[in-house]
PDB file of C-alpha atoms in Angstrom:
ATOM      1  CA  MET H  11       0.017   0.165   0.139  1.00 48.00           C
ATOM      2  CA  SER H  12       1.678   3.341  -0.945  1.00 49.00           C
ATOM      3  CA  GLU H  13       1.925   5.906   1.735  1.00 50.00           C
ATOM      4  CA  ILE H  14      -0.489   8.707   1.490  1.00 51.00           C
ATOM      5  CA  ARG H  15       1.038  11.656   3.056  1.00 54.00           C
ATOM      6  CA  VAL H  16      -0.908  14.616   4.190  1.00 48.00           C
ATOM      7  CA  PRO H  17       0.491  18.377   3.483  1.00 51.00           C
ATOM      8  CA  ARG H  18       1.814  19.852   6.869  1.00 51.00           C
ATOM      9  CA  PRO H  19       0.121  23.049   7.733  1.00 48.00           C
ATOM     10  CA  ARG H  20       2.567  26.131   6.555  1.00 51.00           C
ATOM     11  CA  ARG H  21       3.649  27.913   9.631  1.00 50.00           C
ATOM     12  CA  ARG H  22       2.888  31.395  10.019  1.00 52.00           C
ATOM     13  CA  ARG H  23       4.736  32.386  12.949  1.00 57.00           C
ATOM     14  CA  PRO H  24       6.961  34.742  11.605  1.00 56.00           C
ATOM     15  CA  LEU H  25       3.757  36.702  10.049  1.00 55.00           C
ATOM     16  CA  ARG H  26       2.151  36.343  13.669  1.00 59.00           C
ATOM     17  CA  VAL H  27       5.346  37.818  15.368  1.00 52.00           C
ATOM     18  CA  ALA H  28       5.535  40.815  12.638  1.00 53.00           C
ATOM     19  CA  VAL H  29       2.050  41.638  13.413  1.00 49.00           C
ATOM     20  CA  GLY H  30       2.495  41.485  17.049  1.00 54.00           C
ATOM     21  CA  LEU H  31       5.437  43.743  16.543  1.00 58.00           C
ATOM     22  CA  LEU H  32       3.828  46.194  14.591  1.00 58.00           C
ATOM     23  CA  VAL H  33       0.644  46.434  17.018  1.00 47.00           C
ATOM     24  CA  LEU H  34       3.087  47.102  19.766  1.00 50.00           C
ATOM     25  CA  LEU H  35       5.141  49.656  17.997  1.00 52.00           C
ATOM     26  CA  SER H  36       1.614  51.281  17.109  1.00 48.00           C
ATOM     27  CA  VAL H  37       0.877  51.164  20.850  1.00 40.00           C
ATOM     28  CA  ILE H  38       3.969  52.865  21.815  1.00 44.00           C
ATOM     29  CA  GLY H  39       4.008  55.697  19.255  1.00 46.00           C
ATOM     30  CA  TYR H  40       0.413  56.296  20.363  1.00 39.00           C
ATOM     31  CA  PHE H  41       1.209  57.070  24.150  1.00 42.00           C
ATOM     32  CA  ALA H  42       4.222  58.846  22.927  1.00 45.00           C
ATOM     33  CA  VAL H  43       2.122  61.288  20.479  1.00 41.00           C
ATOM     34  CA  GLN H  44      -0.046  61.746  23.631  1.00 41.00           C
ATOM     35  CA  ARG H  45       2.460  62.753  26.133  1.00 44.00           C
ATOM     36  CA  ALA H  46       4.217  65.245  23.938  1.00 43.00           C
ATOM     37  CA  SER H  47       0.703  66.637  23.082  1.00 41.00           C
ATOM     38  CA  ASN H  48      -0.140  69.690  25.429  1.00 42.00           C
ATOM     39  CA  GLY H  49      -3.165  68.152  27.529  1.00 47.00           C
ATOM     40  CA  GLY H  50      -3.418  64.627  27.053  1.00 51.00           C
ATOM     41  CA  GLY H  51      -1.605  61.316  28.131  1.00 63.00           C
ATOM     42  CA  ALA H  52      -0.691  59.797  31.221  1.00 76.00           C
ATOM     43  CA  PRO H  53       0.659  62.222  34.156  1.00 85.00           C
ATOM     44  CA  PHE H  54       4.487  62.794  34.147  1.00 92.00           C
ATOM     45  CA  CYS H  55       6.958  64.912  35.761  1.00 97.00           C
ATOM     46  CA  VAL H  56      10.746  65.491  35.268  1.00 96.00           C
ATOM     47  CA  ALA H  57      13.350  67.063  37.145  1.00 97.00           C
ATOM     48  CA  ARG H  58      15.964  68.921  34.748  1.00 95.00           C
ATOM     49  CA  ALA H  59      19.234  70.142  36.336  1.00 93.00           C
ATOM     50  CA  ASP H  60      18.766  73.647  34.375  1.00 85.00           C
ATOM     51  CA  ALA H  61      15.944  75.643  33.651  1.00 71.00           C
ATOM     52  CA  SER H  62      16.037  76.015  29.898  1.00 67.00           C
ATOM     53  CA  GLY H  63      13.544  73.239  29.344  1.00 57.00           C
ATOM     54  CA  ARG H  64      15.755  71.907  26.523  1.00 59.00           C
ATOM     55  CA  ASP H  65      16.551  68.030  26.600  1.00 59.00           C
ATOM     56  CA  GLY H  66      20.093  68.390  24.928  1.00 56.00           C
ATOM     57  CA  GLY H  67      22.862  67.825  27.247  1.00 57.00           C
ATOM     58  CA  THR H  68      20.337  68.156  30.207  1.00 72.00           C
ATOM     59  CA  GLU H  69      20.371  65.942  32.918  1.00 90.00           C
ATOM     60  CA  LYS H  70      17.021  64.772  33.694  1.00 94.00           C
ATOM     61  CA  TYR H  71      14.946  62.516  35.805  1.00 97.00           C
ATOM     62  CA  GLU H  72      11.537  61.362  35.397  1.00 96.00           C
ATOM     63  CA  MET H  73       9.283  60.196  37.753  1.00 97.00           C
ATOM     64  CA  SER H  74       5.614  59.689  38.779  1.00 96.00           C
ATOM     65  CA  PRO H  75       3.476  62.547  40.239  1.00 96.00           C
ATOM     66  CA  GLU H  76       3.371  60.445  43.716  1.00 96.00           C
ATOM     67  CA  GLN H  77       7.006  60.491  43.352  1.00 98.00           C
ATOM     68  CA  ALA H  78       7.425  64.115  42.366  1.00 98.00           C
ATOM     69  CA  ALA H  79       5.193  65.241  45.293  1.00 98.00           C
ATOM     70  CA  ASN H  80       7.276  63.407  47.872  1.00 98.00           C
ATOM     71  CA  ALA H  81      10.638  64.553  46.315  1.00 98.00           C
ATOM     72  CA  ALA H  82       9.290  67.938  46.591  1.00 98.00           C
ATOM     73  CA  THR H  83       8.321  68.041  50.086  1.00 98.00           C
ATOM     74  CA  ILE H  84      11.866  66.383  50.998  1.00 98.00           C
ATOM     75  CA  ALA H  85      13.777  69.217  49.399  1.00 98.00           C
ATOM     76  CA  ALA H  86      11.104  71.785  50.754  1.00 98.00           C
ATOM     77  CA  VAL H  87      11.574  70.651  54.040  1.00 98.00           C
ATOM     78  CA  GLY H  88      15.437  70.660  54.093  1.00 98.00           C
ATOM     79  CA  ILE H  89      15.153  74.240  52.339  1.00 97.00           C
ATOM     80  CA  ALA H  90      12.902  75.667  54.896  1.00 95.00           C
ATOM     81  CA  LYS H  91      15.142  74.608  57.451  1.00 96.00           C
ATOM     82  CA  GLY H  92      17.981  76.343  55.824  1.00 95.00           C
ATOM     83  CA  LEU H  93      20.244  73.311  55.162  1.00 97.00           C
ATOM     84  CA  PRO H  94      22.726  73.420  52.060  1.00 97.00           C
ATOM     85  CA  ASP H  95      21.922  71.662  49.088  1.00 97.00           C
ATOM     86  CA  ARG H  96      24.415  68.999  50.121  1.00 98.00           C
ATOM     87  CA  ALA H  97      21.690  68.076  52.451  1.00 98.00           C
ATOM     88  CA  VAL H  98      18.913  67.815  50.314  1.00 98.00           C
ATOM     89  CA  THR H  99      20.757  65.665  47.801  1.00 98.00           C
ATOM     90  CA  ILE H 100      21.587  62.974  50.846  1.00 98.00           C
ATOM     91  CA  ALA H 101      18.092  63.062  52.014  1.00 98.00           C
ATOM     92  CA  LEU H 102      16.465  62.302  48.390  1.00 98.00           C
ATOM     93  CA  ALA H 103      19.360  59.434  47.467  1.00 98.00           C
ATOM     94  CA  THR H 104      18.118  58.054  50.820  1.00 97.00           C
ATOM     95  CA  ALA H 105      14.582  58.100  50.178  1.00 98.00           C
ATOM     96  CA  MET H 106      15.051  57.108  46.651  1.00 98.00           C
ATOM     97  CA  GLN H 107      16.942  53.832  47.730  1.00 96.00           C
ATOM     98  CA  GLU H 108      14.442  53.218  50.628  1.00 96.00           C
ATOM     99  CA  SER H 109      11.269  53.380  48.940  1.00 97.00           C
ATOM    100  CA  ALA H 110      11.796  54.895  45.469  1.00 97.00           C
ATOM    101  CA  LEU H 111      10.166  58.207  46.855  1.00 98.00           C
ATOM    102  CA  ARG H 112       7.074  56.249  47.523  1.00 98.00           C
ATOM    103  CA  ASN H 113       5.414  56.549  51.054  1.00 97.00           C
ATOM    104  CA  LEU H 114       5.294  52.723  51.766  1.00 95.00           C
ATOM    105  CA  ASP H 115       2.966  51.720  54.230  1.00 93.00           C
ATOM    106  CA  HIS H 116       4.878  48.459  54.697  1.00 89.00           C
ATOM    107  CA  GLY H 117       8.772  47.280  54.697  1.00 81.00           C
ATOM    108  CA  ASP H 118      11.383  45.358  56.374  1.00 84.00           C
ATOM    109  CA  ARG H 119      10.030  44.503  59.864  1.00 88.00           C
ATOM    110  CA  ASP H 120       8.127  47.626  60.821  1.00 91.00           C
ATOM    111  CA  SER H 121       9.782  50.102  58.325  1.00 93.00           C
ATOM    112  CA  LEU H 122       7.652  52.585  57.048  1.00 96.00           C
ATOM    113  CA  GLY H 123       7.537  55.836  54.956  1.00 97.00           C
ATOM    114  CA  LEU H 124       9.798  57.365  52.748  1.00 97.00           C
ATOM    115  CA  PHE H 125      12.890  56.791  54.529  1.00 97.00           C
ATOM    116  CA  GLN H 126      11.750  53.262  55.977  1.00 96.00           C
ATOM    117  CA  GLN H 127      11.878  54.397  59.747  1.00 97.00           C
ATOM    118  CA  ARG H 128      10.933  52.248  62.233  1.00 95.00           C
ATOM    119  CA  PRO H 129       8.385  52.961  65.308  1.00 96.00           C
ATOM    120  CA  SER H 130      10.375  50.397  67.201  1.00 94.00           C
ATOM    121  CA  MET H 131      13.777  52.114  66.826  1.00 94.00           C
ATOM    122  CA  GLY H 132      12.314  55.769  68.163  1.00 94.00           C
ATOM    123  CA  TRP H 133      11.705  57.202  64.766  1.00 96.00           C
ATOM    124  CA  GLY H 134       8.066  58.003  66.054  1.00 96.00           C
ATOM    125  CA  THR H 135       4.600  56.664  65.615  1.00 97.00           C
ATOM    126  CA  PRO H 136       3.339  54.891  62.344  1.00 97.00           C
ATOM    127  CA  GLU H 137       1.148  58.162  61.717  1.00 97.00           C
ATOM    128  CA  GLN H 138       4.240  60.388  62.173  1.00 97.00           C
ATOM    129  CA  ILE H 139       6.792  58.180  60.050  1.00 97.00           C
ATOM    130  CA  THR H 140       4.102  58.168  57.014  1.00 97.00           C
ATOM    131  CA  ASP H 141       3.954  61.721  57.079  1.00 98.00           C
ATOM    132  CA  PRO H 142       6.254  63.033  54.644  1.00 98.00           C
ATOM    133  CA  VAL H 143       6.716  66.296  56.439  1.00 98.00           C
ATOM    134  CA  TYR H 144       7.469  64.484  59.441  1.00 98.00           C
ATOM    135  CA  SER H 145       9.658  61.759  58.345  1.00 98.00           C
ATOM    136  CA  ALA H 146      11.816  64.308  56.125  1.00 98.00           C
ATOM    137  CA  GLY H 147      12.253  66.687  59.379  1.00 98.00           C
ATOM    138  CA  ILE H 148      13.288  63.757  61.468  1.00 98.00           C
ATOM    139  CA  PHE H 149      15.575  62.891  58.720  1.00 98.00           C
ATOM    140  CA  TYR H 150      17.547  65.972  58.607  1.00 98.00           C
ATOM    141  CA  ASP H 151      17.539  66.268  62.396  1.00 98.00           C
ATOM    142  CA  HIS H 152      19.590  63.382  62.687  1.00 98.00           C
ATOM    143  CA  LEU H 153      21.927  63.976  59.923  1.00 98.00           C
ATOM    144  CA  VAL H 154      22.796  67.651  60.927  1.00 98.00           C
ATOM    145  CA  ASP H 155      24.146  65.715  64.129  1.00 97.00           C
ATOM    146  CA  VAL H 156      26.598  63.662  62.233  1.00 97.00           C
ATOM    147  CA  PRO H 157      29.876  65.683  62.737  1.00 97.00           C
ATOM    148  CA  GLY H 158      31.009  67.168  59.386  1.00 97.00           C
ATOM    149  CA  TYR H 159      28.230  65.216  57.198  1.00 97.00           C
ATOM    150  CA  SER H 160      28.463  67.598  54.139  1.00 96.00           C
ATOM    151  CA  ARG H 161      32.169  66.591  53.603  1.00 97.00           C
ATOM    152  CA  LEU H 162      31.662  63.048  53.783  1.00 97.00           C
ATOM    153  CA  PRO H 163      30.986  60.589  50.819  1.00 97.00           C
ATOM    154  CA  LEU H 164      26.898  60.417  50.531  1.00 97.00           C
ATOM    155  CA  THR H 165      26.908  56.604  51.372  1.00 96.00           C
ATOM    156  CA  VAL H 166      28.648  57.422  54.590  1.00 96.00           C
ATOM    157  CA  ALA H 167      26.343  60.245  55.600  1.00 97.00           C
ATOM    158  CA  ALA H 168      23.374  58.283  54.531  1.00 97.00           C
ATOM    159  CA  GLN H 169      24.325  55.408  56.585  1.00 96.00           C
ATOM    160  CA  LYS H 170      25.217  56.879  59.959  1.00 96.00           C
ATOM    161  CA  VAL H 171      21.678  58.033  59.860  1.00 97.00           C
ATOM    162  CA  GLN H 172      19.984  54.918  58.423  1.00 94.00           C
ATOM    163  CA  ARG H 173      22.322  52.177  59.648  1.00 89.00           C
ATOM    164  CA  SER H 174      21.244  49.987  56.789  1.00 85.00           C
ATOM    165  CA  GLY H 175      22.475  46.731  55.765  1.00 81.00           C
ATOM    166  CA  TYR H 176      23.341  47.689  52.355  1.00 85.00           C
ATOM    167  CA  PRO H 177      24.964  50.925  52.987  1.00 85.00           C
ATOM    168  CA  GLN H 178      26.605  51.321  49.376  1.00 91.00           C
ATOM    169  CA  ALA H 179      23.079  51.199  47.790  1.00 93.00           C
ATOM    170  CA  TYR H 180      22.792  54.760  48.670  1.00 95.00           C
ATOM    171  CA  ALA H 181      25.966  55.583  46.063  1.00 95.00           C
ATOM    172  CA  LYS H 182      24.088  55.016  42.864  1.00 96.00           C
ATOM    173  CA  HIS H 183      21.109  57.370  43.119  1.00 97.00           C
ATOM    174  CA  GLU H 184      23.809  60.376  43.742  1.00 97.00           C
ATOM    175  CA  PRO H 185      23.577  61.542  40.386  1.00 96.00           C
ATOM    176  CA  ASP H 186      19.922  61.681  40.084  1.00 97.00           C
ATOM    177  CA  ALA H 187      19.637  62.912  43.664  1.00 98.00           C
ATOM    178  CA  THR H 188      21.801  65.809  42.432  1.00 97.00           C
ATOM    179  CA  VAL H 189      19.536  66.674  39.504  1.00 97.00           C
ATOM    180  CA  LEU H 190      16.434  66.457  41.976  1.00 97.00           C
ATOM    181  CA  THR H 191      17.978  68.977  44.169  1.00 97.00           C
ATOM    182  CA  ALA H 192      19.476  71.355  41.064  1.00 96.00           C
ATOM    183  CA  ALA H 193      15.549  71.307  40.337  1.00 96.00           C
ATOM    184  CA  PHE H 194      14.195  72.365  43.397  1.00 96.00           C
ATOM    185  CA  ALA H 195      16.903  74.266  45.104  1.00 92.00           C
ATOM    186  CA  GLY H 196      19.173  75.462  42.339  1.00 87.00           C
ATOM    187  CA  GLY H 197      19.050  76.692  38.725  1.00 86.00           C
ATOM    188  CA  GLY H 198      17.135  73.494  37.256  1.00 93.00           C
ATOM    189  CA  SER H 199      13.168  73.133  36.983  1.00 94.00           C
ATOM    190  CA  LEU H 200      10.211  70.914  37.417  1.00 96.00           C
ATOM    191  CA  ASP H 201       8.090  70.182  34.655  1.00 96.00           C
ATOM    192  CA  CYS H 202       4.846  67.972  35.314  1.00 96.00           C
ATOM    193  CA  GLY H 203       2.699  67.356  32.361  1.00 95.00           C
ATOM    194  CA  GLY H 204      -0.642  65.548  31.839  1.00 93.00           C
ATOM    195  CA  PRO H 205      -4.458  66.781  31.851  1.00 92.00           C
ATOM    196  CA  ALA H 206      -5.611  69.919  33.479  1.00 91.00           C
ATOM    197  CA  PRO H 207      -7.303  69.454  36.757  1.00 90.00           C
ATOM    198  CA  THR H 208     -10.926  68.316  36.533  1.00 86.00           C
ATOM    199  CA  GLN H 209     -11.982  68.729  40.210  1.00 87.00           C
ATOM    200  CA  PRO H 210     -11.775  72.288  41.962  1.00 89.00           C
ATOM    201  CA  GLY H 211      -8.784  73.232  43.977  1.00 90.00           C
ATOM    202  CA  ASP H 212      -8.794  73.866  47.723  1.00 89.00           C
ATOM    203  CA  PRO H 213      -6.884  76.866  48.174  1.00 89.00           C
ATOM    204  CA  GLN H 214      -6.850  76.338  51.710  1.00 88.00           C
ATOM    205  CA  LYS H 215      -5.509  73.023  51.622  1.00 92.00           C
ATOM    206  CA  VAL H 216      -2.702  74.277  49.565  1.00 93.00           C
ATOM    207  CA  ARG H 217      -1.671  77.364  51.961  1.00 91.00           C
ATOM    208  CA  ALA H 218      -2.059  75.119  54.964  1.00 92.00           C
ATOM    209  CA  GLY H 219       0.478  72.571  53.301  1.00 95.00           C
ATOM    210  CA  LEU H 220       2.717  75.420  52.541  1.00 94.00           C
ATOM    211  CA  GLU H 221       2.653  76.774  55.793  1.00 93.00           C
ATOM    212  CA  ARG H 222       3.363  73.428  57.355  1.00 95.00           C
ATOM    213  CA  ILE H 223       6.740  73.413  55.629  1.00 96.00           C
ATOM    214  CA  PHE H 224       7.842  77.144  55.438  1.00 93.00           C
ATOM    215  CA  GLY H 225       5.622  79.066  58.121  1.00 89.00           C
ATOM    216  CA  LYS H 226       3.094  81.900  57.508  1.00 83.00           C
ATOM    217  CA  ASP H 227       5.849  84.584  56.873  1.00 77.00           C
ATOM    218  CA  GLY H 228       4.624  86.451  53.918  1.00 70.00           C
ATOM    219  CA  MET H 229       1.780  84.443  52.789  1.00 76.00           C
ATOM    220  CA  HIS H 230      -1.771  85.400  52.194  1.00 72.00           C
ATOM    221  CA  THR H 231      -4.681  84.046  49.991  1.00 71.00           C
ATOM    222  CA  ALA H 232      -6.881  86.508  48.244  1.00 67.00           C
ATOM    223  CA  GLY H 233      -9.852  86.325  46.186  1.00 59.00           C
ATOM    224  CA  PRO H 234     -10.688  87.094  42.443  1.00 51.00           C
ATOM    225  CA  GLN H 235     -11.611  90.731  43.299  1.00 42.00           C
ATOM    226  CA  GLY H 236      -8.573  91.154  45.890  1.00 41.00           C
ATOM    227  CA  GLY H 237      -6.770  92.804  43.064  1.00 40.00           C
ATOM    228  CA  GLN H 238      -4.194  90.206  42.481  1.00 41.00           C
ATOM    229  CA  GLY H 239      -5.934  88.006  39.628  1.00 41.00           C
ATOM    230  CA  GLY H 240      -8.861  85.923  39.335  1.00 41.00           C
ATOM    231  CA  GLN H 241      -8.422  85.670  35.382  1.00 43.00           C
ATOM    232  CA  ALA H 242     -10.536  83.283  33.634  1.00 41.00           C
ATOM    233  CA  GLY H 243      -8.950  81.017  30.952  1.00 44.00           C
ATOM    234  CA  ARG H 244      -9.479  77.261  29.470  1.00 43.00           C
ATOM    235  CA  SER H 245      -7.518  74.136  29.845  1.00 41.00           C
ATOM    236  CA  ALA H 246      -6.258  72.411  26.926  1.00 40.00           C
ATOM    237  CA  GLY H 247      -9.586  70.311  26.881  1.00 42.00           C
ATOM    238  CA  GLY H 248     -11.403  73.463  26.768  1.00 41.00           C
ATOM    239  CA  ARG H 249     -12.930  73.535  29.927  1.00 42.00           C
ATOM    240  CA  SER H 250     -13.494  76.761  31.545  1.00 40.00           C
ATOM    241  CA  VAL H 251     -11.123  77.601  34.339  1.00 46.00           C
ATOM    242  CA  GLU H 252     -11.569  80.237  36.447  1.00 44.00           C
ATOM    243  CA  GLU H 253      -9.249  80.670  39.476  1.00 53.00           C
ATOM    244  CA  PRO H 254     -11.610  81.969  42.251  1.00 49.00           C
ATOM    245  CA  GLU H 255      -8.932  82.542  44.888  1.00 64.00           C
ATOM    246  CA  ILE H 256      -5.362  82.937  44.731  1.00 71.00           C
ATOM    247  CA  THR H 257      -2.530  81.441  47.448  1.00 68.00           C
ATOM    248  CA  MET H 258       0.328  84.033  47.022  1.00 69.00           C
ATOM    249  CA  VAL H 259       3.775  83.791  48.690  1.00 68.00           C
ATOM    250  CA  GLU H 260       6.052  87.097  48.386  1.00 60.00           C
ATOM    251  CA  LYS H 261       9.919  87.329  49.060  1.00 53.00           C
ATOM    252  CA  ARG H 262      10.008  90.100  51.555  1.00 55.00           C
ATOM    253  CA  ASP H 263      13.647  89.911  51.738  1.00 57.00           C
ATOM    254  CA  ALA H 264      16.586  89.632  49.259  1.00 59.00           C
ATOM    255  CA  GLY H 265      19.648  86.756  49.235  1.00 80.00           C
ATOM    256  CA  GLU H 266      20.032  83.387  48.268  1.00 84.00           C
ATOM    257  CA  ALA H 267      18.095  81.868  51.122  1.00 86.00           C
ATOM    258  CA  ALA H 268      14.970  83.552  50.278  1.00 85.00           C
ATOM    259  CA  THR H 269      15.305  82.418  46.281  1.00 86.00           C
ATOM    260  CA  ARG H 270      15.723  78.975  47.309  1.00 91.00           C
ATOM    261  CA  ARG H 271      12.360  79.342  49.463  1.00 91.00           C
ATOM    262  CA  SER H 272      10.329  80.621  46.603  1.00 90.00           C
ATOM    263  CA  ARG H 273      11.865  78.324  44.284  1.00 92.00           C
ATOM    264  CA  ALA H 274      10.992  75.337  46.674  1.00 95.00           C
ATOM    265  CA  MET H 275       7.340  76.671  46.889  1.00 94.00           C
ATOM    266  CA  ALA H 276       7.049  77.174  43.239  1.00 94.00           C
ATOM    267  CA  HIS H 277       7.742  73.643  42.432  1.00 96.00           C
ATOM    268  CA  TRP H 278       6.442  71.940  45.333  1.00 97.00           C
ATOM    269  CA  ALA H 279       3.021  73.086  43.977  1.00 96.00           C
ATOM    270  CA  VAL H 280       3.600  71.951  40.503  1.00 97.00           C
ATOM    271  CA  ALA H 281       4.579  68.585  41.949  1.00 97.00           C
ATOM    272  CA  ASN H 282       1.411  68.495  43.875  1.00 96.00           C
ATOM    273  CA  ALA H 283      -0.807  70.415  41.269  1.00 95.00           C
ATOM    274  CA  ARG H 284      -2.607  66.823  40.113  1.00 92.00           C
ATOM    275  CA  GLU H 285      -3.695  66.004  43.603  1.00 93.00           C
ATOM    276  CA  MET H 286      -4.643  69.628  44.895  1.00 94.00           C
ATOM    277  CA  GLY H 287      -6.160  71.348  41.758  1.00 94.00           C
ATOM    278  CA  ILE H 288      -3.939  73.652  41.196  1.00 94.00           C
ATOM    279  CA  ALA H 289      -4.219  75.226  37.623  1.00 93.00           C
ATOM    280  CA  ARG H 290      -1.404  77.252  37.195  1.00 91.00           C
ATOM    281  CA  VAL H 291       1.586  78.508  39.312  1.00 93.00           C
ATOM    282  CA  SER H 292       4.021  81.722  38.545  1.00 91.00           C
ATOM    283  CA  TYR H 293       7.231  82.312  39.861  1.00 89.00           C
ATOM    284  CA  ASP H 294       9.889  85.047  38.795  1.00 82.00           C
ATOM    285  CA  LEU H 295       8.423  86.206  35.411  1.00 82.00           C
ATOM    286  CA  ARG H 296       8.040  82.251  34.598  1.00 89.00           C
ATOM    287  CA  GLY H 297       4.945  80.224  34.674  1.00 92.00           C
ATOM    288  CA  TRP H 298       3.337  76.737  34.465  1.00 94.00           C
ATOM    289  CA  VAL H 299      -0.058  75.926  33.432  1.00 93.00           C
ATOM    290  CA  ALA H 300      -1.496  72.713  33.938  1.00 94.00           C
ATOM    291  CA  GLY H 301      -2.261  70.858  30.824  1.00 93.00           C
ATOM    292  CA  LYS H 302      -0.407  73.200  28.477  1.00 91.00           C
ATOM    293  CA  ASP H 303       3.113  73.438  26.727  1.00 90.00           C
ATOM    294  CA  ARG H 304       3.694  69.775  27.540  1.00 89.00           C
ATOM    295  CA  GLY H 305       3.790  70.542  31.502  1.00 93.00           C
ATOM    296  CA  ARG H 306       7.050  72.769  30.977  1.00 93.00           C
ATOM    297  CA  TRP H 307       7.743  76.424  32.325  1.00 93.00           C
ATOM    298  CA  GLN H 308       7.318  78.927  30.048  1.00 89.00           C
ATOM    299  CA  GLY H 309       8.542  82.926  30.201  1.00 83.00           C
ATOM    300  CA  ARG H 310       6.194  85.309  28.453  1.00 67.00           C
ATOM    301  CA  GLU H 311       8.515  85.608  25.722  1.00 65.00           C
ATOM    302  CA  ASP H 312       7.798  81.612  25.154  1.00 62.00           C
ATOM    303  CA  ALA H 313       4.000  81.334  25.069  1.00 50.00           C
ATOM    304  CA  GLY H 314       2.813  84.774  25.196  1.00 50.00           C
ATOM    305  CA  ALA H 315       1.783  84.870  21.105  1.00 42.00           C
ATOM    306  CA  LYS H 316       0.027  81.842  21.772  1.00 47.00           C
ATOM    307  CA  ASN H 317      -2.164  82.161  24.822  1.00 45.00           C
ATOM    308  CA  GLY H 318      -5.523  84.028  24.452  1.00 43.00           C
ATOM    309  CA  ASP H 319      -6.788  83.534  27.944  1.00 47.00           C
ATOM    310  CA  GLY H 320      -4.582  86.594  29.396  1.00 48.00           C
ATOM    311  CA  ASP H 321      -1.331  86.553  30.743  1.00 54.00           C
ATOM    312  CA  PRO H 322      -0.637  83.328  33.150  1.00 55.00           C
ATOM    313  CA  TYR H 323       2.984  84.558  33.956  1.00 60.00           C
ATOM    314  CA  GLY H 324       2.527  87.888  35.791  1.00 60.00           C
ATOM    315  CA  ALA H 325       4.456  87.105  38.869  1.00 69.00           C
ATOM    316  CA  ALA H 326       7.151  89.897  40.049  1.00 72.00           C
ATOM    317  CA  PRO H 327      10.289  89.166  40.390  1.00 72.00           C
ATOM    318  CA  GLY H 328      10.718  86.490  43.502  1.00 73.00           C
ATOM    319  CA  GLU H 329       7.110  86.217  43.838  1.00 83.00           C
ATOM    320  CA  VAL H 330       5.042  82.778  44.014  1.00 88.00           C
ATOM    321  CA  ARG H 331       1.499  83.021  42.995  1.00 89.00           C
ATOM    322  CA  ILE H 332      -0.807  80.018  43.092  1.00 91.00           C
ATOM    323  CA  PHE H 333      -3.825  79.788  41.188  1.00 91.00           C
ATOM    324  CA  MET H 334      -6.800  77.420  42.134  1.00 90.00           C
ATOM    325  CA  ALA H 335      -8.720  75.459  39.595  1.00 90.00           C
ATOM    326  CA  ARG H 336     -12.454  75.807  40.050  1.00 83.00           C
TER     327      ARG H 336
END
């Protein structure tokens, strides 16, 4: 009997792989376009070592809004305490290693929070340790007790506070922590993109957050008829945005300390804009508008010709103005 052979089906695996790759590239391209647009895409934040906004040759560090808000708080607490940039860099690198800048409710044994501090070791109650302002503050308090901490290698300074089982792990975060420090305290910037707020902001909540870190000096809140603003505009999605109240911070004295304080306030507001319903922030002749300009800070010369909703960049030199979404 002759053997009957049934043709084997042709394999189509290479075609399936090609189709799958094409779909994957299409998805990646879609999200890239969304991220680059003015108002769409997932929220994201980018810290840059200089404020030019140009990516070429600029050191940068990308993170989520949650991470940016925690980094901004860590930096702001150190700046409010009058500590040098080196202290801020040490604190940020430590939190990047311990929690990836997330306020964790778990950890090794009873470790908690941004710095994985332990209630059983006297760092505070669980509620205190999971409060970013408290946890950053007590980290700095221990850091300044280390003799000559600013001259020590970062790993040594951090280890003297943390007593970690892996002290060398802090070193790999120093470059990124340096970029973050420049963004919050030096000549850099923090840009946060994504959609404009969809819920009204609470100016009292914003003010309470700032006062907790920086104190009440030079800060006040004005309504739309207070002579300081109340301009109406539109978000990138076309929704009407009118800032009925304005939280203001004025730099009353000159000097580097006042400049660092004002800068930290402005970038803290940008980092917390999504959670707190902040529509725009003006600082030192530059402005940031939620849902516009790919989340980057702009000057009048950059954005004046294309904004038809008044001048959102009206802060005087050294002044911070925070406008709430309605």
